[in-house]
Amino acid sequence: QVQLVESGGGLVQSGGSLRLSCAASGSIFNINAMGWYRQAPGKQRELVATITSGDSTNIADSVQGRFTISRGNAKNTLYLQMNSLKPEDTAVYYCNANRYRWGALVDYWGQGTQVTVSS
């Protein structure tokens, strides 16, 4: 099992910045990739950014140039630096990790952290 705990959400004004953190524990030695997803009220969960075990990143077009995904040196902490925040970035942000188990890719999710951007 992999446990994920997010922190760093909150209320910020438009144009402000926040840094989200995700601490991973448990069977993290064979994690394939980690990432951030978000879900706004009434909308489907969407990908924000991902990073692979080889440090390749993928950033959603909607946050490109504003958000940066990174990992700590010990590879068990995931970060999302969010700059120039907009009201449309308001959502619950979820940390995700996946790894192969018996040939299948298994997803793990954190409990989510609320980000609210006021105009």
mmCIF file of C-alpha atoms in Angstrom:
data_model
loop_
_atom_site.group_PDB
_atom_site.id
_atom_site.type_symbol
_atom_site.label_atom_id
_atom_site.label_comp_id
_atom_site.label_asym_id
_atom_site.label_seq_id
_atom_site.Cartn_x
_atom_site.Cartn_y
_atom_site.Cartn_z
ATOM 1 C CA GLN A 1 0.000 0.000 0.000
ATOM 2 C CA VAL A 2 0.957 3.606 -0.555
ATOM 3 C CA GLN A 3 -0.289 6.361 1.711
ATOM 4 C CA LEU A 4 -0.437 9.956 0.484
ATOM 5 C CA VAL A 5 -1.026 13.026 2.635
ATOM 6 C CA GLU A 6 -1.428 16.460 1.076
ATOM 7 C CA SER A 7 -0.887 19.817 2.755
ATOM 8 C CA GLY A 8 -0.518 23.462 1.822
ATOM 9 C CA GLY A 9 -3.950 24.356 0.510
ATOM 10 C CA GLY A 10 -5.804 27.464 1.571
ATOM 11 C CA LEU A 11 -7.371 30.739 0.540
ATOM 12 C CA VAL A 12 -5.379 33.132 -1.623
ATOM 13 C CA GLN A 13 -6.152 36.191 -3.689
ATOM 14 C CA SER A 14 -6.001 36.173 -7.457
ATOM 15 C CA GLY A 15 -2.399 36.529 -8.591
ATOM 16 C CA GLY A 16 -1.043 34.956 -5.422
ATOM 17 C CA SER A 17 0.957 31.792 -4.884
ATOM 18 C CA LEU A 18 0.632 28.554 -2.948
ATOM 19 C CA ARG A 19 2.836 25.505 -2.589
ATOM 20 C CA LEU A 20 1.216 22.120 -2.139
ATOM 21 C CA SER A 21 3.080 19.195 -0.619
ATOM 22 C CA CYS A 22 2.353 15.480 -0.691
ATOM 23 C CA ALA A 23 4.111 13.071 1.643
ATOM 24 C CA ALA A 24 4.221 9.472 0.446
ATOM 25 C CA SER A 25 4.785 6.506 2.738
ATOM 26 C CA GLY A 26 4.440 2.743 2.645
ATOM 27 C CA SER A 27 5.538 0.740 -0.416
ATOM 28 C CA ILE A 28 7.019 3.668 -2.318
ATOM 29 C CA PHE A 29 10.122 1.917 -3.643
ATOM 30 C CA ASN A 30 8.504 0.991 -6.970
ATOM 31 C CA ILE A 31 6.293 3.979 -7.666
ATOM 32 C CA ASN A 32 5.995 4.549 -11.410
ATOM 33 C CA ALA A 33 4.798 8.143 -11.389
ATOM 34 C CA MET A 34 3.218 10.756 -9.149
ATOM 35 C CA GLY A 35 1.013 13.671 -9.935
ATOM 36 C CA TRP A 36 -1.526 16.281 -8.988
ATOM 37 C CA TYR A 37 -5.156 16.290 -10.064
ATOM 38 C CA ARG A 38 -7.933 18.686 -9.195
ATOM 39 C CA GLN A 39 -11.695 18.668 -9.051
ATOM 40 C CA ALA A 40 -13.833 21.770 -9.034
ATOM 41 C CA PRO A 41 -17.489 21.676 -7.894
ATOM 42 C CA GLY A 42 -19.678 20.111 -10.549
ATOM 43 C CA LYS A 43 -16.723 19.138 -12.728
ATOM 44 C CA GLN A 44 -14.769 15.986 -13.366
ATOM 45 C CA ARG A 45 -11.367 15.424 -11.834
ATOM 46 C CA GLU A 46 -8.651 16.638 -14.196
ATOM 47 C CA LEU A 47 -4.926 16.210 -14.502
ATOM 48 C CA VAL A 48 -2.797 19.150 -13.389
ATOM 49 C CA ALA A 49 0.749 17.791 -13.578
ATOM 50 C CA THR A 50 2.620 14.514 -13.385
ATOM 51 C CA ILE A 51 6.218 13.452 -12.879
ATOM 52 C CA THR A 52 7.682 10.037 -13.603
ATOM 53 C CA SER A 53 10.313 8.088 -11.709
ATOM 54 C CA GLY A 54 12.753 9.374 -14.339
ATOM 55 C CA ASP A 55 11.714 12.982 -13.599
ATOM 56 C CA SER A 56 9.866 13.542 -16.870
ATOM 57 C CA THR A 57 7.043 16.013 -16.333
ATOM 58 C CA ASN A 58 3.706 16.661 -17.975
ATOM 59 C CA ILE A 59 1.839 19.909 -17.271
ATOM 60 C CA ALA A 60 -1.747 20.669 -18.265
ATOM 61 C CA ASP A 61 -2.118 23.478 -20.808
ATOM 62 C CA SER A 62 -4.361 25.413 -18.419
ATOM 63 C CA VAL A 63 -1.549 25.801 -15.865
ATOM 64 C CA GLN A 64 1.494 25.747 -18.134
ATOM 65 C CA GLY A 65 3.918 28.501 -17.195
ATOM 66 C CA ARG A 66 2.236 29.068 -13.822
ATOM 67 C CA PHE A 67 2.532 25.721 -12.004
ATOM 68 C CA THR A 68 5.643 23.625 -11.429
ATOM 69 C CA ILE A 69 5.760 20.020 -10.230
ATOM 70 C CA SER A 70 8.805 18.665 -8.440
ATOM 71 C CA ARG A 71 9.935 16.009 -5.976
ATOM 72 C CA GLY A 72 12.113 16.161 -2.903
ATOM 73 C CA ASN A 73 15.568 14.608 -2.885
ATOM 74 C CA ALA A 74 14.296 11.519 -1.092
ATOM 75 C CA LYS A 75 11.646 11.087 -3.818
ATOM 76 C CA ASN A 76 8.949 10.546 -1.200
ATOM 77 C CA THR A 77 7.658 14.109 -1.232
ATOM 78 C CA LEU A 78 5.851 15.721 -4.140
ATOM 79 C CA TYR A 79 5.388 19.450 -4.578
ATOM 80 C CA LEU A 80 3.219 21.700 -6.691
ATOM 81 C CA GLN A 81 4.295 25.323 -6.834
ATOM 82 C CA MET A 82 1.352 27.403 -8.002
ATOM 83 C CA ASN A 83 1.967 30.987 -9.094
ATOM 84 C CA SER A 84 -0.279 33.619 -10.675
ATOM 85 C CA LEU A 85 -3.327 31.833 -9.329
ATOM 86 C CA LYS A 86 -6.703 32.514 -10.912
ATOM 87 C CA PRO A 87 -10.226 32.023 -9.551
ATOM 88 C CA GLU A 88 -10.664 29.160 -12.013
ATOM 89 C CA ASP A 89 -7.875 27.301 -10.193
ATOM 90 C CA THR A 90 -10.243 26.888 -7.249
ATOM 91 C CA ALA A 91 -10.662 23.164 -6.601
ATOM 92 C CA VAL A 92 -9.784 20.283 -4.349
ATOM 93 C CA TYR A 93 -6.279 19.172 -5.278
ATOM 94 C CA TYR A 94 -5.438 15.488 -5.001
ATOM 95 C CA CYS A 95 -2.061 13.821 -4.899
ATOM 96 C CA ASN A 96 -1.767 10.632 -6.953
ATOM 97 C CA ALA A 97 0.795 7.872 -7.177
ATOM 98 C CA ASN A 98 0.762 4.723 -9.248
ATOM 99 C CA ARG A 99 2.784 1.549 -9.329
ATOM 100 C CA TYR A 100 2.610 -1.827 -11.030
ATOM 101 C CA ARG A 101 1.112 -4.659 -9.049
ATOM 102 C CA TRP A 102 0.806 -8.091 -10.674
ATOM 103 C CA GLY A 103 1.190 -6.516 -14.102
ATOM 104 C CA ALA A 104 -1.527 -3.892 -13.587
ATOM 105 C CA LEU A 105 -1.074 -0.213 -12.849
ATOM 106 C CA VAL A 106 -2.655 0.619 -9.490
ATOM 107 C CA ASP A 107 -3.562 4.163 -8.448
ATOM 108 C CA TYR A 108 -3.362 5.614 -4.954
ATOM 109 C CA TRP A 109 -4.950 8.892 -3.883
ATOM 110 C CA GLY A 110 -4.598 11.333 -1.035
ATOM 111 C CA GLN A 111 -7.570 12.838 0.755
ATOM 112 C CA GLY A 112 -7.288 16.143 -1.076
ATOM 113 C CA THR A 113 -6.578 19.709 -0.051
ATOM 114 C CA GLN A 114 -8.808 22.681 -0.830
ATOM 115 C CA VAL A 115 -7.426 25.596 -2.827
ATOM 116 C CA THR A 116 -9.632 28.667 -3.070
ATOM 117 C CA VAL A 117 -8.645 31.673 -5.168
ATOM 118 C CA SER A 118 -10.649 34.824 -4.605
ATOM 119 C CA SER A 119 -11.072 37.483 -7.267
#
